[in-house]
Each structure stands twice: as C-alpha cells, then as structure tokens.
Amino acid sequence: MSTLSAIPFSLQAVLLLLASNVFMTMAWYGHLKNLATAPWYAAALVSWGIALAESLLQVPANRIGFQRAGLTVGQLKIIQEVVTLSVFVPFAVLYLKEPLKLDYLWAALCMVGAVYFIFRNG
C-alpha cells in the first residue's frame, strides 16, 4: 500500500489544491516583484509556465475530490477559495511585503460563512 493511498481522498484533494494554489499565486502575483521591469508579455509567458504546473495539480485534485471523495463542485470551489485566501495572505505579507490588514480577517470570516452554507446539507 502506497503512502498516498493511506490518506483519505478528501485530504488528498485539499493537499493537492493547496500545492496548486502556491503555484497559481506565484503565477498571478509573483511577477509584480520578480518581473516588475520586464515587458508585460514576458511576465505573461513566465506566469503561463508556472500556471501549467498549477493545472497539473489542480485537475487531479478536483477529480479526486469529486469522483473519489464525493465532494460537490460547489464544495470544491469553496475549498479552493479558502485555500486561496490561506495561501495569498502569507504570500502578500511575507513575499510581497504588503501590510497585514484587518480586512483579511473579515474576508476569512466571510469564507467561514461560505463554508458553512455550502457544506451544511452535504
């Protein structure tokens, strides 16, 4: 039995979504720091390459979540949004040196509400 097969499918999906989101956050926002003086099309090409890695993780994550873990598409989307905020805030603060704002807390509380509503009947 492989190590991965010992992990519940829902957790596999979340971990893959977390990993994919690290790549996507870098693809969407990393160029603002790393390629700030490069032409936009150079940043777009680099971002596109990074986004390919994101897709190689995101597609199996959603398939595992939907087909194996029995999550609905809505549940997968809300999980993705929670993961996005969980990855984006540290990235913005630590990597891009953006100030940590209370607005992130309010956004997280809204996400808690979204999680409640999308999972309450499923």
mmCIF file with all atom_site columns, C-alpha atoms in Angstrom:
data_model
loop_
_atom_site.group_PDB
_atom_site.id
_atom_site.type_symbol
_atom_site.label_atom_id
_atom_site.label_alt_id
_atom_site.label_comp_id
_atom_site.label_asym_id
_atom_site.label_entity_id
_atom_site.label_seq_id
_atom_site.pdbx_PDB_ins_code
_atom_site.Cartn_x
_atom_site.Cartn_y
_atom_site.Cartn_z
_atom_site.occupancy
_atom_site.B_iso_or_equiv
_atom_site.pdbx_formal_charge
_atom_site.auth_seq_id
_atom_site.auth_comp_id
_atom_site.auth_asym_id
_atom_site.auth_atom_id
_atom_site.pdbx_PDB_model_num
ATOM 1   C CA . MET A 1 1   ? 0.000   0.000  0.000   1.00 0.00 ? 1   MET A CA 1
ATOM 2   C CA . SER A 1 2   ? 1.458   3.354  -1.023  1.00 0.00 ? 2   SER A CA 1
ATOM 3   C CA . THR A 1 3   ? 1.665   6.260  1.391   1.00 0.00 ? 3   THR A CA 1
ATOM 4   C CA . LEU A 1 4   ? -0.716  8.342  -0.718  1.00 0.00 ? 4   LEU A CA 1
ATOM 5   C CA . SER A 1 5   ? -3.416  5.672  -0.648  1.00 0.00 ? 5   SER A CA 1
ATOM 6   C CA . ALA A 1 6   ? -3.411  5.811  3.159   1.00 0.00 ? 6   ALA A CA 1
ATOM 7   C CA . ILE A 1 7   ? -4.555  9.452  3.026   1.00 0.00 ? 7   ILE A CA 1
ATOM 8   C CA . PRO A 1 8   ? -8.330  9.976  2.777   1.00 0.00 ? 8   PRO A CA 1
ATOM 9   C CA . PHE A 1 9   ? -9.456  11.198 -0.647  1.00 0.00 ? 9   PHE A CA 1
ATOM 10  C CA . SER A 1 10  ? -10.848 14.463 0.703   1.00 0.00 ? 10  SER A CA 1
ATOM 11  C CA . LEU A 1 11  ? -7.498  15.261 2.324   1.00 0.00 ? 11  LEU A CA 1
ATOM 12  C CA . GLN A 1 12  ? -5.646  14.311 -0.867  1.00 0.00 ? 12  GLN A CA 1
ATOM 13  C CA . ALA A 1 13  ? -7.822  16.779 -2.758  1.00 0.00 ? 13  ALA A CA 1
ATOM 14  C CA . VAL A 1 14  ? -7.209  19.571 -0.239  1.00 0.00 ? 14  VAL A CA 1
ATOM 15  C CA . LEU A 1 15  ? -3.444  18.981 -0.184  1.00 0.00 ? 15  LEU A CA 1
ATOM 16  C CA . LEU A 1 16  ? -3.263  18.998 -3.980  1.00 0.00 ? 16  LEU A CA 1
ATOM 17  C CA . LEU A 1 17  ? -5.367  22.182 -4.083  1.00 0.00 ? 17  LEU A CA 1
ATOM 18  C CA . LEU A 1 18  ? -3.030  23.760 -1.543  1.00 0.00 ? 18  LEU A CA 1
ATOM 19  C CA . ALA A 1 19  ? 0.034   22.871 -3.599  1.00 0.00 ? 19  ALA A CA 1
ATOM 20  C CA . SER A 1 20  ? -1.603  24.030 -6.828  1.00 0.00 ? 20  SER A CA 1
ATOM 21  C CA . ASN A 1 21  ? -2.566  27.315 -5.253  1.00 0.00 ? 21  ASN A CA 1
ATOM 22  C CA . VAL A 1 22  ? 1.023   28.057 -4.277  1.00 0.00 ? 22  VAL A CA 1
ATOM 23  C CA . PHE A 1 23  ? 1.924   27.849 -7.958  1.00 0.00 ? 23  PHE A CA 1
ATOM 24  C CA . MET A 1 24  ? -1.084  29.888 -9.047  1.00 0.00 ? 24  MET A CA 1
ATOM 25  C CA . THR A 1 25  ? -0.431  32.628 -6.514  1.00 0.00 ? 25  THR A CA 1
ATOM 26  C CA . MET A 1 26  ? 3.146   32.852 -7.751  1.00 0.00 ? 26  MET A CA 1
ATOM 27  C CA . ALA A 1 27  ? 1.920   32.895 -11.363 1.00 0.00 ? 27  ALA A CA 1
ATOM 28  C CA . TRP A 1 28  ? -0.636  35.637 -10.727 1.00 0.00 ? 28  TRP A CA 1
ATOM 29  C CA . TYR A 1 29  ? 1.321   37.880 -8.371  1.00 0.00 ? 29  TYR A CA 1
ATOM 30  C CA . GLY A 1 30  ? 5.000   36.859 -8.313  1.00 0.00 ? 30  GLY A CA 1
ATOM 31  C CA . HIS A 1 31  ? 5.752   38.830 -11.469 1.00 0.00 ? 31  HIS A CA 1
ATOM 32  C CA . LEU A 1 32  ? 4.831   42.040 -9.619  1.00 0.00 ? 32  LEU A CA 1
ATOM 33  C CA . LYS A 1 33  ? 8.053   41.642 -7.659  1.00 0.00 ? 33  LYS A CA 1
ATOM 34  C CA . ASN A 1 34  ? 10.283  39.437 -9.824  1.00 0.00 ? 34  ASN A CA 1
ATOM 35  C CA . LEU A 1 35  ? 9.494   40.816 -13.276 1.00 0.00 ? 35  LEU A CA 1
ATOM 36  C CA . ALA A 1 36  ? 8.394   44.359 -12.420 1.00 0.00 ? 36  ALA A CA 1
ATOM 37  C CA . THR A 1 37  ? 10.596  45.927 -15.106 1.00 0.00 ? 37  THR A CA 1
ATOM 38  C CA . ALA A 1 38  ? 10.081  43.218 -17.738 1.00 0.00 ? 38  ALA A CA 1
ATOM 39  C CA . PRO A 1 39  ? 7.569   43.751 -20.546 1.00 0.00 ? 39  PRO A CA 1
ATOM 40  C CA . TRP A 1 40  ? 4.089   42.512 -19.693 1.00 0.00 ? 40  TRP A CA 1
ATOM 41  C CA . TYR A 1 41  ? 4.248   39.765 -22.317 1.00 0.00 ? 41  TYR A CA 1
ATOM 42  C CA . ALA A 1 42  ? 7.419   38.329 -20.755 1.00 0.00 ? 42  ALA A CA 1
ATOM 43  C CA . ALA A 1 43  ? 5.673   38.254 -17.381 1.00 0.00 ? 43  ALA A CA 1
ATOM 44  C CA . ALA A 1 44  ? 2.641   36.644 -19.023 1.00 0.00 ? 44  ALA A CA 1
ATOM 45  C CA . LEU A 1 45  ? 4.752   33.891 -20.587 1.00 0.00 ? 45  LEU A CA 1
ATOM 46  C CA . VAL A 1 46  ? 6.530   33.137 -17.310 1.00 0.00 ? 46  VAL A CA 1
ATOM 47  C CA . SER A 1 47  ? 3.212   33.171 -15.471 1.00 0.00 ? 47  SER A CA 1
ATOM 48  C CA . TRP A 1 48  ? 1.710   30.842 -18.060 1.00 0.00 ? 48  TRP A CA 1
ATOM 49  C CA . GLY A 1 49  ? 4.543   28.365 -17.487 1.00 0.00 ? 49  GLY A CA 1
ATOM 50  C CA . ILE A 1 50  ? 4.002   28.470 -13.731 1.00 0.00 ? 50  ILE A CA 1
ATOM 51  C CA . ALA A 1 51  ? 0.248   28.094 -14.240 1.00 0.00 ? 51  ALA A CA 1
ATOM 52  C CA . LEU A 1 52  ? 0.873   24.870 -16.162 1.00 0.00 ? 52  LEU A CA 1
ATOM 53  C CA . ALA A 1 53  ? 2.372   23.375 -13.002 1.00 0.00 ? 53  ALA A CA 1
ATOM 54  C CA . GLU A 1 54  ? -0.695  24.601 -11.119 1.00 0.00 ? 54  GLU A CA 1
ATOM 55  C CA . SER A 1 55  ? -3.013  22.833 -13.549 1.00 0.00 ? 55  SER A CA 1
ATOM 56  C CA . LEU A 1 56  ? -1.079  19.583 -13.229 1.00 0.00 ? 56  LEU A CA 1
ATOM 57  C CA . LEU A 1 57  ? -2.011  19.599 -9.530  1.00 0.00 ? 57  LEU A CA 1
ATOM 58  C CA . GLN A 1 58  ? -5.427  21.275 -9.654  1.00 0.00 ? 58  GLN A CA 1
ATOM 59  C CA . VAL A 1 59  ? -7.030  18.956 -12.210 1.00 0.00 ? 59  VAL A CA 1
ATOM 60  C CA . PRO A 1 60  ? -6.280  15.746 -10.277 1.00 0.00 ? 60  PRO A CA 1
ATOM 61  C CA . ALA A 1 61  ? -7.274  17.499 -7.037  1.00 0.00 ? 61  ALA A CA 1
ATOM 62  C CA . ASN A 1 62  ? -10.729 18.277 -8.380  1.00 0.00 ? 62  ASN A CA 1
ATOM 63  C CA . ARG A 1 63  ? -11.113 14.822 -9.920  1.00 0.00 ? 63  ARG A CA 1
ATOM 64  C CA . ILE A 1 64  ? -10.150 13.112 -6.661  1.00 0.00 ? 64  ILE A CA 1
ATOM 65  C CA . GLY A 1 65  ? -12.408 15.420 -4.679  1.00 0.00 ? 65  GLY A CA 1
ATOM 66  C CA . PHE A 1 66  ? -15.385 14.950 -6.997  1.00 0.00 ? 66  PHE A CA 1
ATOM 67  C CA . GLN A 1 67  ? -15.034 11.328 -8.104  1.00 0.00 ? 67  GLN A CA 1
ATOM 68  C CA . ARG A 1 68  ? -13.430 9.707  -5.074  1.00 0.00 ? 68  ARG A CA 1
ATOM 69  C CA . ALA A 1 69  ? -14.258 11.886 -2.063  1.00 0.00 ? 69  ALA A CA 1
ATOM 70  C CA . GLY A 1 70  ? -17.812 12.622 -3.197  1.00 0.00 ? 70  GLY A CA 1
ATOM 71  C CA . LEU A 1 71  ? -17.493 16.384 -2.871  1.00 0.00 ? 71  LEU A CA 1
ATOM 72  C CA . THR A 1 72  ? -19.800 18.545 -4.940  1.00 0.00 ? 72  THR A CA 1
ATOM 73  C CA . VAL A 1 73  ? -18.486 21.096 -7.407  1.00 0.00 ? 73  VAL A CA 1
ATOM 74  C CA . GLY A 1 74  ? -19.703 23.846 -5.066  1.00 0.00 ? 74  GLY A CA 1
ATOM 75  C CA . GLN A 1 75  ? -17.837 22.326 -2.147  1.00 0.00 ? 75  GLN A CA 1
ATOM 76  C CA . LEU A 1 76  ? -14.671 22.029 -4.222  1.00 0.00 ? 76  LEU A CA 1
ATOM 77  C CA . LYS A 1 77  ? -14.978 25.676 -5.239  1.00 0.00 ? 77  LYS A CA 1
ATOM 78  C CA . ILE A 1 78  ? -15.377 26.900 -1.669  1.00 0.00 ? 78  ILE A CA 1
ATOM 79  C CA . ILE A 1 79  ? -12.450 24.748 -0.548  1.00 0.00 ? 79  ILE A CA 1
ATOM 80  C CA . GLN A 1 80  ? -10.418 26.340 -3.345  1.00 0.00 ? 80  GLN A CA 1
ATOM 81  C CA . GLU A 1 81  ? -11.394 29.840 -2.213  1.00 0.00 ? 81  GLU A CA 1
ATOM 82  C CA . VAL A 1 82  ? -10.463 29.121 1.400   1.00 0.00 ? 82  VAL A CA 1
ATOM 83  C CA . VAL A 1 83  ? -7.142  27.675 0.243   1.00 0.00 ? 83  VAL A CA 1
ATOM 84  C CA . THR A 1 84  ? -6.601  30.721 -1.980  1.00 0.00 ? 84  THR A CA 1
ATOM 85  C CA . LEU A 1 85  ? -7.012  33.112 0.939   1.00 0.00 ? 85  LEU A CA 1
ATOM 86  C CA . SER A 1 86  ? -4.866  30.885 3.169   1.00 0.00 ? 86  SER A CA 1
ATOM 87  C CA . VAL A 1 87  ? -2.037  30.948 0.625   1.00 0.00 ? 87  VAL A CA 1
ATOM 88  C CA . PHE A 1 88  ? -2.479  34.529 -0.582  1.00 0.00 ? 88  PHE A CA 1
ATOM 89  C CA . VAL A 1 89  ? -2.297  36.315 2.778   1.00 0.00 ? 89  VAL A CA 1
ATOM 90  C CA . PRO A 1 90  ? 1.100   34.901 3.828   1.00 0.00 ? 90  PRO A CA 1
ATOM 91  C CA . PHE A 1 91  ? 2.377   35.383 0.262   1.00 0.00 ? 91  PHE A CA 1
ATOM 92  C CA . ALA A 1 92  ? 1.273   39.014 0.183   1.00 0.00 ? 92  ALA A CA 1
ATOM 93  C CA . VAL A 1 93  ? 2.680   39.777 3.618   1.00 0.00 ? 93  VAL A CA 1
ATOM 94  C CA . LEU A 1 94  ? 5.911   37.775 3.561   1.00 0.00 ? 94  LEU A CA 1
ATOM 95  C CA . TYR A 1 95  ? 6.881   37.804 -0.109  1.00 0.00 ? 95  TYR A CA 1
ATOM 96  C CA . LEU A 1 96  ? 5.377   40.994 -1.493  1.00 0.00 ? 96  LEU A CA 1
ATOM 97  C CA . LYS A 1 97  ? 5.837   42.873 1.810   1.00 0.00 ? 97  LYS A CA 1
ATOM 98  C CA . GLU A 1 98  ? 2.236   44.089 1.849   1.00 0.00 ? 98  GLU A CA 1
ATOM 99  C CA . PRO A 1 99  ? 0.911   45.203 5.235   1.00 0.00 ? 99  PRO A CA 1
ATOM 100 C CA . LEU A 1 100 ? -1.199  42.689 7.156   1.00 0.00 ? 100 LEU A CA 1
ATOM 101 C CA . LYS A 1 101 ? -4.655  44.251 7.280   1.00 0.00 ? 101 LYS A CA 1
ATOM 102 C CA . LEU A 1 102 ? -7.694  43.508 9.362   1.00 0.00 ? 102 LEU A CA 1
ATOM 103 C CA . ASP A 1 103 ? -9.595  43.182 6.073   1.00 0.00 ? 103 ASP A CA 1
ATOM 104 C CA . TYR A 1 104 ? -8.028  39.737 5.639   1.00 0.00 ? 104 TYR A CA 1
ATOM 105 C CA . LEU A 1 105 ? -9.675  38.648 8.882   1.00 0.00 ? 105 LEU A CA 1
ATOM 106 C CA . TRP A 1 106 ? -13.064 39.934 7.720   1.00 0.00 ? 106 TRP A CA 1
ATOM 107 C CA . ALA A 1 107 ? -12.621 38.135 4.405   1.00 0.00 ? 107 ALA A CA 1
ATOM 108 C CA . ALA A 1 108 ? -11.743 34.926 6.282   1.00 0.00 ? 108 ALA A CA 1
ATOM 109 C CA . LEU A 1 109 ? -14.867 35.252 8.417   1.00 0.00 ? 109 LEU A CA 1
ATOM 110 C CA . CYS A 1 110 ? -16.959 35.615 5.264   1.00 0.00 ? 110 CYS A CA 1
ATOM 111 C CA . MET A 1 111 ? -15.303 32.443 3.967   1.00 0.00 ? 111 MET A CA 1
ATOM 112 C CA . VAL A 1 112 ? -16.264 30.620 7.170   1.00 0.00 ? 112 VAL A CA 1
ATOM 113 C CA . GLY A 1 113 ? -19.861 31.560 6.410   1.00 0.00 ? 113 GLY A CA 1
ATOM 114 C CA . ALA A 1 114 ? -19.482 30.322 2.831   1.00 0.00 ? 114 ALA A CA 1
ATOM 115 C CA . VAL A 1 115 ? -18.059 27.019 4.063   1.00 0.00 ? 115 VAL A CA 1
ATOM 116 C CA . TYR A 1 116 ? -20.963 26.631 6.476   1.00 0.00 ? 116 TYR A CA 1
ATOM 117 C CA . PHE A 1 117 ? -23.601 27.247 3.824   1.00 0.00 ? 117 PHE A CA 1
ATOM 118 C CA . ILE A 1 118 ? -22.053 25.038 1.135   1.00 0.00 ? 118 ILE A CA 1
ATOM 119 C CA . PHE A 1 119 ? -21.421 22.085 3.494   1.00 0.00 ? 119 PHE A CA 1
ATOM 120 C CA . ARG A 1 120 ? -24.487 22.259 5.788   1.00 0.00 ? 120 ARG A CA 1
ATOM 121 C CA . ASN A 1 121 ? -26.645 19.914 3.719   1.00 0.00 ? 121 ASN A CA 1
ATOM 122 C CA . GLY A 1 122 ? -23.967 17.730 2.213   1.00 0.00 ? 122 GLY A CA 1
#
